[in-house]
Coordinates of N, CA and C in Angstrom, one line a residue:
X28 N 82.8 78.9 119.0 CA 81.9 78.8 120.1 C 81.1 78.1 120.7
X29 N 80.8 77.9 121.7 CA 79.6 76.6 122.0 C 78.7 76.3 121.7
X30 N 78.0 77.2 121.0 CA 76.8 77.3 120.8 C 76.7 75.8 119.5
X31 N 75.6 75.1 119.9 CA 74.7 74.3 118.5 C 73.9 74.5 118.2
X32 N 73.1 74.9 116.8 CA 72.0 75.1 116.6 C 71.6 74.1 115.7
X33 N 70.4 73.7 115.8 CA 69.7 73.0 114.0 C 69.3 74.1 113.0
X34 N 69.3 75.5 113.4 CA 69.1 75.9 112.2 C 70.0 76.2 111.4
X35 N 69.1 76.5 110.1 CA 70.4 76.8 109.0 C 71.4 78.0 109.3
X36 N 72.5 77.8 109.2 CA 73.6 79.3 108.7 C 73.5 80.0 108.1
X37 N 74.0 80.9 108.1 CA 74.3 82.2 107.2 C 74.9 81.9 105.6
X38 N 74.3 82.2 104.6 CA 74.7 81.7 103.4 C 74.8 82.9 102.2
X39 N 76.2 83.2 102.1 CA 76.5 84.2 101.0 C 75.6 85.8 101.9
X40 N 75.6 85.8 102.9 CA 75.2 87.0 103.1 C 73.5 87.0 103.6
X41 N 72.8 85.7 103.3 CA 71.7 85.5 103.4 C 71.5 85.4 104.7
X42 N 70.3 85.8 105.6 CA 70.0 85.1 106.9 C 69.5 84.1 107.0
X43 N 69.9 83.1 107.7 CA 69.3 82.1 107.8 C 67.9 82.0 108.2
X44 N 66.8 81.0 107.4 CA 65.7 81.7 107.2 C 64.7 80.5 108.3
X45 N 64.2 80.6 109.3 CA 64.0 79.7 110.2 C 62.5 79.5 109.8
X46 N 61.7 78.2 110.4 CA 60.2 77.9 109.6 C 59.3 79.0 110.6
X47 N 59.3 79.3 111.2 CA 58.1 80.8 111.7 C 58.4 81.8 110.9
X48 N 60.0 82.3 110.7 CA 60.0 83.5 109.5 C 59.3 83.0 108.3
X49 N 59.5 82.4 107.9 CA 59.0 81.6 106.8 C 57.5 81.5 106.5
X50 N 56.8 80.8 107.5 CA 55.2 80.6 107.6 C 54.9 82.1 107.8
X51 N 55.2 83.1 108.4 CA 54.6 84.5 108.6 C 55.1 85.2 107.1
X52 N 55.8 84.9 106.7 CA 56.3 85.6 105.1 C 55.4 84.9 104.1
X53 N 55.2 83.7 104.1 CA 54.2 83.1 103.4 C 52.5 83.5 103.2
X54 N 52.3 83.7 104.5 CA 51.2 84.3 105.0 C 50.6 85.5 104.5
X55 N 51.8 86.6 104.5 CA 51.7 87.9 104.1 C 51.6 87.6 102.4
X56 N 52.6 87.0 102.0 CA 52.7 87.1 100.5 C 50.9 86.8 100.2
X57 N 50.3 85.4 100.8 CA 49.3 84.8 100.3 C 48.1 85.8 100.4
X58 N 48.2 86.7 101.5 CA 47.2 87.7 101.8 C 47.3 88.8 100.9
X59 N 48.3 89.1 100.9 CA 48.8 90.4 99.2 C 47.8 89.4 97.6
X60 N 48.6 88.4 97.6 CA 47.7 87.7 96.7 C 46.3 87.4 96.4
X61 N 45.7 87.5 97.7 CA 44.0 87.2 97.8 C 43.6 88.8 97.8
X62 N 44.2 89.9 98.4 CA 43.5 91.0 98.3 C 43.8 91.6 97.0
X63 N 44.9 91.2 96.1 CA 45.3 91.8 94.6 C 44.1 91.4 93.8
X64 N 43.9 90.1 93.6 CA 42.6 89.2 93.7 C 41.4 89.4 93.9
X65 N 41.2 90.1 95.1 CA 39.7 90.8 95.0 C 39.7 91.8 94.8
X66 N 40.3 93.0 94.7 CA 40.8 94.1 94.4 C 40.6 94.3 92.5
X67 N 41.2 93.3 92.1 CA 41.1 93.0 90.6 C 39.6 92.7 90.2
X68 N 38.7 92.1 90.9 CA 37.6 91.4 90.7 C 37.6 89.9 90.2
X69 N 38.6 89.2 90.6 CA 38.8 88.1 90.2 C 37.7 87.1 90.8
X70 N 37.4 86.1 90.3 CA 35.8 85.0 90.6 C 36.7 84.3 91.9
X71 N 36.1 83.6 92.6 CA 36.3 83.0 93.9 C 37.6 81.9 93.3
X72 N 37.2 81.3 92.3 CA 37.9 80.0 91.4 C 39.1 80.6 91.5
X73 N 39.5 81.8 90.5 CA 40.8 82.4 89.9 C 41.2 83.0 91.4
X74 N 40.8 83.3 92.1 CA 41.6 84.0 93.7 C 41.9 82.7 94.1
X75 N 41.4 81.4 94.3 CA 42.1 80.2 94.8 C 43.0 79.8 94.0
X76 N 43.0 79.8 93.0 CA 44.1 79.4 92.0 C 45.6 80.2 92.0
X77 N 45.4 81.3 92.2 CA 46.3 82.1 92.4 C 46.8 82.3 93.9
X78 N 46.0 81.9 94.8 CA 46.7 81.7 96.0 C 47.4 80.4 96.1
X79 N 47.0 79.3 95.6 CA 47.7 78.1 95.6 C 49.2 77.8 94.8
X80 N 48.8 78.8 93.3 CA 50.0 79.0 92.8 C 51.1 79.7 93.7
X81 N 50.6 80.8 94.1 CA 51.9 81.6 94.9 C 52.3 80.7 96.1
X82 N 51.7 80.0 96.7 CA 52.1 78.9 97.9 C 52.9 77.8 97.2
X83 N 52.9 77.4 95.9 CA 53.6 76.3 95.5 C 54.9 76.9 95.2
X84 N 54.8 78.1 94.5 CA 56.0 79.1 94.2 C 57.2 79.0 95.5
X85 N 56.1 79.9 96.6 CA 56.9 80.1 97.8 C 57.4 78.7 98.3
X86 N 56.7 77.4 98.4 CA 57.7 76.4 99.1 C 58.7 76.0 98.2
X87 N 58.8 75.9 96.9 CA 59.7 75.7 96.2 C 61.0 76.4 96.5
X88 N 60.7 77.6 96.4 CA 61.7 78.7 96.9 C 62.4 78.0 97.9
X89 N 61.5 78.2 99.0 CA 62.2 77.8 100.7 C 62.9 76.4 100.3
X90 N 62.3 75.8 100.0 CA 63.4 74.0 99.6 C 64.2 74.4 99.0
X91 N 64.6 75.1 97.7 CA 65.7 75.2 97.3 C 66.7 75.9 98.1
X92 N 66.2 77.1 98.6 CA 67.0 77.8 99.8 C 67.7 76.8 100.8
X93 N 66.9 76.2 101.6 CA 67.2 75.2 102.7 C 68.2 74.2 101.8
X94 N 67.7 73.7 100.7 CA 68.9 72.7 99.8 C 70.2 73.4 99.6
X95 N 70.3 74.1 99.2 CA 71.7 75.1 98.7 C 72.4 75.4 100.2
X96 N 72.0 75.9 101.4 CA 72.1 75.6 102.5 C 72.7 74.6 103.0
X97 N 72.3 73.5 103.0 CA 72.8 72.3 103.5 C 74.0 71.9 102.3
X98 N 74.1 72.0 101.1 CA 74.9 71.4 99.9 C 76.2 72.4 100.4
X99 N 76.3 73.5 100.7 CA 77.1 74.5 100.9 C 78.0 74.4 102.1
X100 N 77.3 73.9 103.3 CA 77.7 73.7 104.8 C 78.8 72.6 104.6
X101 N 79.9 73.1 105.5 CA 81.1 72.3 105.6 C 81.0 71.2 106.5
X102 N 81.5 69.8 106.5 CA 81.2 69.0 107.5 C 81.6 69.4 109.0
X103 N 80.7 69.1 109.6 CA 81.4 69.3 111.1 C 82.2 68.6 111.6
X104 N 83.0 68.7 112.9 CA 84.0 68.0 113.2 C 83.3 66.6 114.0
X105 N 82.1 66.4 114.3 CA 81.2 65.3 114.3 C 81.6 64.2 113.1
X106 N 81.4 64.9 111.6 CA 81.1 64.4 110.7 C 82.6 63.8 110.3
X107 N 83.4 64.8 110.5 CA 84.9 64.2 110.3 C 85.7 63.1 111.9
X108 N 85.1 63.1 112.7 CA 85.2 61.5 113.4 C 84.9 60.5 112.9
X109 N 83.3 61.0 112.3 CA 82.5 59.5 112.1 C 83.3 59.1 111.0
X110 N 83.8 59.8 109.9 CA 84.5 59.3 108.7 C 85.8 58.7 109.4
X111 N 86.4 59.1 110.0 CA 87.6 58.8 110.2 C 87.8 57.6 111.4
X112 N 86.7 56.8 112.3 CA 86.0 55.7 113.0 C 85.9 54.8 111.7
X113 N 85.1 55.3 110.6 CA 84.7 54.1 109.8 C 86.0 54.1 108.9
X114 N 86.9 54.7 108.5 CA 88.3 54.2 107.8 C 88.9 53.2 108.8
X115 N 88.9 53.2 110.0 CA 89.9 52.8 111.0 C 89.1 51.2 111.1
X116 N 87.8 51.2 111.0 CA 87.0 49.9 110.9 C 86.6 49.1 109.6
X117 N 87.4 50.0 108.4 CA 87.2 49.2 107.2 C 88.0 48.0 107.2
X118 N 88.0 47.3 106.4 CA 88.7 45.9 106.1 C 89.5 46.1 105.0
X119 N 89.4 47.4 104.4 CA 90.3 47.5 103.3 C 91.8 48.1 103.8
X120 N 92.8 47.6 102.8 CA 94.3 47.9 103.3 C 94.5 49.2 103.0
X121 N 94.9 50.1 103.5 CA 95.5 51.2 103.0 C 96.8 51.3 102.0
X122 N 97.0 52.3 101.4 CA 97.9 51.8 100.5 C 99.4 51.6 101.2
X123 N 100.4 50.7 100.7 CA 101.5 50.5 101.2 C 101.2 49.6 102.6
X124 N 100.4 49.6 102.7 CA 100.2 48.8 104.0 C 99.9 47.1 103.7
X125 N 101.0 46.1 104.6 CA 100.9 44.8 104.4 C 100.4 44.6 105.6
X126 N 99.4 43.2 105.1 CA 99.1 42.1 106.4 C 99.8 40.8 106.2
X127 N 100.3 40.2 107.2 CA 100.7 38.8 107.2 C 100.6 38.2 108.0
X128 N 100.5 36.9 107.7 CA 100.1 35.8 109.0 C 101.3 35.0 109.3
X129 N 102.4 35.7 109.8 CA 103.9 34.9 110.2 C 103.3 34.4 111.3
X130 N 103.9 33.2 111.5 CA 104.0 32.1 113.0 C 105.4 31.8 113.2
X131 N 105.5 31.8 114.5 CA 106.9 31.8 114.6 C 106.9 30.1 114.7
X132 N 108.2 29.9 114.5 CA 108.2 28.1 114.2 C 109.0 27.7 115.8
X133 N 109.3 28.5 116.9 CA 110.2 28.1 117.8 C 109.1 27.7 118.7

């Protein structure tokens, strides 16, 4: 297909999570934590602590999800071409390849 995208692709059936989806989901989760703390009768400090702890856990989860998606991603054709060009410009000789500086005596 002729499309190129900078967003993560699907991994093991999980849909790629874009940044806007993540932010909306995180705001909903934080709103639920704040509402739960309010209904529980928690103090402002406890509510703030719970919201910050929730945000940290969500951030870590998102980071790990993106890390796994990147780690499992197969190299693109551009990566393969770049690696081939590096091998061509390398000064090391391939196995079985001999270089000589023969000069003709004629």
